[in-house]
Amino acid sequence: MRVLGIDPGSETTGWGVIEGDARRYRLVEFGTVRARARERFAARLLKISVGVESLIEKFRPDVCAVEEAFFAVNAKTALKLGQVRGVVLLAAERARVEIAEYAPRLVKQTVVGYGAAEKQQVQEMVRVLLRLRAAPAPFDASDALAVAITHLHHTGLARPVKTAPARASLEALLAANPRRRAPRIASNATTPPTRDPRALTFVGPNTRQG
């Protein structure tokens, strides 16, 4: 699977392309689509739209993974970011590319393991996961690659997985030794509720430049 990750920005929109699956993937290319701050905002939107369309035409991704808008104190900033996301989504939809959207906190949680991680931490983990000699820069590009990695991870988790060996052993043990019926007790007696040993919750553990 080839994924185009996008980190929308009103002046600099980061992008990164990786391919593979949840267990193994490699970097294809990354970069940014830049617009001048002095340009009219409508002109910037056009440049971003054309840039994303060119990327889709060049790399032919299976999925376009886009970072969702973060909470911004400045309403004007949030509105502009939403408009940038709009042209990115439109470009992908026009090209008939599947679209996936991920919250910034989920991206950080997936890549770093901490939902409030700093950009430098995300950048370094992207370098490690993609087995790069140098961290991808600028942050807009490393964030876009993180979004793409997040998509591969969550797509992989959606697939059926084998039962963990420890759980399989426990289930076999319980099947071979079914619970015996508890003896009857007087109706006026009270006993604390017993916990069903089968009612256990298991939490399983949870990824190159080629």
Short mmCIF file of C-alpha atoms in Angstrom, two decimals:
data_model
loop_
_atom_site.label_atom_id
_atom_site.label_comp_id
_atom_site.label_asym_id
_atom_site.label_seq_id
_atom_site.Cartn_x
_atom_site.Cartn_y
_atom_site.Cartn_z
CA MET A 1 0.00 0.00 0.00
CA ARG A 2 1.25 3.47 -0.87
CA VAL A 3 0.14 6.33 1.40
CA LEU A 4 0.41 10.06 0.85
CA GLY A 5 0.42 11.83 4.21
CA ILE A 6 -0.59 15.48 4.33
CA ASP A 7 -0.03 18.03 7.11
CA PRO A 8 -2.12 21.04 6.03
CA GLY A 9 -0.81 24.56 6.61
CA SER A 10 -1.87 27.95 5.31
CA GLU A 11 1.70 28.80 4.27
CA THR A 12 3.55 25.47 4.32
CA THR A 13 1.78 22.17 3.70
CA GLY A 14 3.91 19.14 4.46
CA TRP A 15 3.66 15.90 2.53
CA GLY A 16 5.29 12.49 2.71
CA VAL A 17 4.91 9.25 0.77
CA ILE A 18 5.60 5.82 2.25
CA GLU A 19 4.68 2.34 1.12
CA GLY A 20 4.37 -1.04 2.81
CA ASP A 21 2.16 -2.42 5.56
CA ALA A 22 1.82 -2.14 9.32
CA ARG A 23 4.93 -4.26 9.97
CA ARG A 24 7.32 -3.03 7.30
CA TYR A 25 7.36 0.14 5.25
CA ARG A 26 9.81 2.43 3.52
CA LEU A 27 10.15 6.05 2.60
CA VAL A 28 9.42 7.04 -0.98
CA GLU A 29 9.79 10.81 -0.81
CA PHE A 30 8.77 13.84 1.26
CA GLY A 31 8.66 17.62 0.93
CA THR A 32 6.46 20.68 1.26
CA VAL A 33 4.12 22.84 -0.79
CA ARG A 34 4.99 26.43 0.07
CA ALA A 35 2.98 29.60 -0.42
CA ARG A 36 4.12 33.13 0.33
CA ALA A 37 2.56 34.84 3.30
CA ARG A 38 2.18 38.02 1.23
CA GLU A 39 0.05 36.25 -1.36
CA ARG A 40 -3.71 36.56 -1.26
CA PHE A 41 -5.15 33.70 0.75
CA ALA A 42 -7.21 32.52 -2.22
CA ALA A 43 -4.01 32.34 -4.29
CA ARG A 44 -2.37 30.27 -1.57
CA LEU A 45 -5.30 27.85 -1.57
CA LEU A 46 -4.98 27.47 -5.33
CA LYS A 47 -1.25 26.76 -5.06
CA ILE A 48 -1.84 24.12 -2.38
CA SER A 49 -4.60 22.49 -4.39
CA VAL A 50 -2.47 22.34 -7.54
CA GLY A 51 0.45 21.04 -5.52
CA VAL A 52 -1.53 18.18 -3.97
CA GLU A 53 -3.01 17.27 -7.35
CA SER A 54 0.53 17.11 -8.80
CA LEU A 55 1.67 14.85 -5.96
CA ILE A 56 -1.23 12.47 -6.51
CA GLU A 57 -0.49 12.40 -10.23
CA LYS A 58 3.22 11.71 -9.62
CA PHE A 59 3.07 9.12 -6.83
CA ARG A 60 -0.31 7.47 -7.47
CA PRO A 61 -1.09 6.77 -3.78
CA ASP A 62 -3.71 4.26 -2.69
CA VAL A 63 -4.70 6.46 0.24
CA CYS A 64 -4.40 10.12 1.13
CA ALA A 65 -4.04 10.43 4.93
CA VAL A 66 -4.75 13.95 6.18
CA GLU A 67 -4.23 15.37 9.65
CA GLU A 68 -7.39 16.77 11.19
CA ALA A 69 -7.56 20.36 12.39
CA PHE A 70 -6.22 20.94 15.90
CA PHE A 71 -7.85 23.16 18.49
CA ALA A 72 -6.72 26.73 17.94
CA VAL A 73 -7.27 29.62 20.30
CA ASN A 74 -7.26 32.00 17.34
CA ALA A 75 -10.54 31.48 15.48
CA LYS A 76 -9.16 33.11 12.32
CA THR A 77 -6.24 30.66 12.24
CA ALA A 78 -8.58 27.70 12.74
CA LEU A 79 -10.82 28.91 9.93
CA LYS A 80 -7.92 29.27 7.49
CA LEU A 81 -6.59 25.82 8.38
CA GLY A 82 -10.03 24.37 7.77
CA GLN A 83 -10.11 25.95 4.32
CA VAL A 84 -6.68 24.47 3.51
CA ARG A 85 -7.90 21.04 4.59
CA GLY A 86 -10.90 21.56 2.35
CA VAL A 87 -8.84 22.05 -0.81
CA VAL A 88 -6.63 19.06 0.11
CA LEU A 89 -9.66 16.82 0.58
CA LEU A 90 -11.19 18.14 -2.65
CA ALA A 91 -8.02 17.38 -4.62
CA ALA A 92 -7.93 13.80 -3.29
CA GLU A 93 -11.62 13.25 -3.88
CA ARG A 94 -11.40 14.61 -7.42
CA ALA A 95 -8.59 12.13 -8.12
CA ARG A 96 -10.73 9.31 -6.66
CA VAL A 97 -8.16 8.53 -3.98
CA GLU A 98 -9.32 7.02 -0.69
CA ILE A 99 -9.19 9.56 2.14
CA ALA A 100 -8.38 8.91 5.80
CA GLU A 101 -8.26 11.56 8.53
CA TYR A 102 -6.43 11.37 11.86
CA ALA A 103 -6.43 13.64 14.89
CA PRO A 104 -3.04 15.15 15.83
CA ARG A 105 -3.17 13.52 19.25
CA LEU A 106 -3.75 10.08 17.74
CA VAL A 107 -0.83 10.58 15.35
CA LYS A 108 1.49 11.43 18.23
CA GLN A 109 0.17 8.56 20.32
CA THR A 110 0.77 6.12 17.46
CA VAL A 111 4.25 7.28 16.48
CA VAL A 112 5.72 8.39 19.81
CA GLY A 113 3.45 6.64 22.32
CA TYR A 114 2.46 9.94 23.94
CA GLY A 115 -0.45 12.06 22.73
CA ALA A 116 1.12 15.36 23.80
CA ALA A 117 4.56 14.74 22.28
CA GLU A 118 6.59 17.66 20.94
CA LYS A 119 7.31 18.05 17.22
CA GLN A 120 10.99 17.20 17.78
CA GLN A 121 9.97 13.89 19.34
CA VAL A 122 7.68 13.07 16.43
CA GLN A 123 10.42 13.98 13.97
CA GLU A 124 12.98 11.74 15.68
CA MET A 125 10.60 8.76 15.89
CA VAL A 126 9.78 9.14 12.19
CA ARG A 127 13.52 8.98 11.49
CA VAL A 128 13.84 5.83 13.58
CA LEU A 129 10.78 4.09 12.15
CA LEU A 130 11.79 4.83 8.55
CA ARG A 131 15.45 4.01 9.29
CA LEU A 132 16.73 7.31 7.99
CA ARG A 133 20.21 8.69 8.65
CA ALA A 134 18.89 12.20 9.22
CA ALA A 135 15.57 13.41 10.57
CA PRO A 136 13.18 14.57 7.83
CA ALA A 137 12.79 18.34 7.81
CA PRO A 138 11.02 20.66 8.16
CA PHE A 139 8.50 19.70 10.83
CA ASP A 140 5.68 20.02 8.29
CA ALA A 141 7.18 17.12 6.31
CA SER A 142 7.96 14.93 9.32
CA ASP A 143 4.41 15.49 10.61
CA ALA A 144 3.03 14.42 7.23
CA LEU A 145 5.13 11.25 7.31
CA ALA A 146 3.84 10.57 10.83
CA VAL A 147 0.27 10.79 9.53
CA ALA A 148 1.09 8.29 6.78
CA ILE A 149 2.70 5.91 9.29
CA THR A 150 -0.36 6.22 11.51
CA HIS A 151 -2.59 5.11 8.65
CA LEU A 152 -0.51 1.99 7.98
CA HIS A 153 -0.51 1.07 11.66
CA HIS A 154 -4.24 1.45 12.11
CA THR A 155 -5.01 -0.31 8.86
CA GLY A 156 -2.89 -3.22 10.07
CA LEU A 157 -4.69 -3.36 13.43
CA ALA A 158 -8.00 -3.71 11.61
CA ARG A 159 -6.88 -7.06 10.23
CA PRO A 160 -7.50 -10.34 12.12
CA VAL A 161 -4.60 -11.36 14.33
CA LYS A 162 -3.69 -14.69 15.84
CA THR A 163 -4.61 -15.39 19.45
CA ALA A 164 -1.73 -14.63 21.76
CA PRO A 165 0.00 -17.85 22.98
CA ALA A 166 -0.62 -17.05 26.66
CA ARG A 167 -4.32 -16.54 26.08
CA ALA A 168 -4.58 -19.68 23.95
CA SER A 169 -3.01 -21.72 26.76
CA LEU A 170 -5.40 -20.27 29.33
CA GLU A 171 -8.42 -20.95 27.15
CA ALA A 172 -7.28 -24.57 26.67
CA LEU A 173 -6.84 -24.93 30.44
CA LEU A 174 -10.30 -23.57 31.15
CA ALA A 175 -11.84 -25.86 28.53
CA ALA A 176 -10.17 -28.90 30.08
CA ASN A 177 -11.26 -27.92 33.59
CA PRO A 178 -14.80 -26.55 33.50
CA ARG A 179 -16.10 -24.93 36.66
CA ARG A 180 -17.85 -27.19 39.12
CA ARG A 181 -21.28 -26.21 40.32
CA ALA A 182 -21.03 -24.48 43.69
CA PRO A 183 -22.75 -26.29 46.60
CA ARG A 184 -26.06 -24.90 47.77
CA ILE A 185 -26.04 -22.72 50.85
CA ALA A 186 -28.73 -21.61 53.24
CA SER A 187 -30.94 -18.87 51.86
CA ASN A 188 -30.23 -16.59 54.84
CA ALA A 189 -26.48 -16.83 54.43
CA THR A 190 -24.54 -14.26 52.47
CA THR A 191 -21.27 -14.65 50.67
CA PRO A 192 -19.22 -12.18 48.67
CA PRO A 193 -19.65 -12.54 44.91
CA THR A 194 -17.08 -14.76 43.25
CA ARG A 195 -15.18 -13.61 40.22
CA ASP A 196 -15.33 -15.73 37.12
CA PRO A 197 -11.68 -16.63 36.31
CA ARG A 198 -12.63 -16.61 32.64
CA ALA A 199 -13.69 -12.99 32.78
CA LEU A 200 -10.22 -11.63 32.23
CA THR A 201 -9.18 -8.73 30.09
CA PHE A 202 -5.96 -9.07 28.14
CA VAL A 203 -4.11 -6.15 26.71
CA GLY A 204 -1.78 -7.21 23.92
CA PRO A 205 1.52 -5.47 23.13
CA ASN A 206 1.74 -3.38 20.22
CA THR A 207 7.76 -0.76 12.97
CA ARG A 208 12.93 1.62 7.07
CA GLN A 209 14.67 3.60 4.18
CA GLY A 210 14.87 0.69 1.82
#
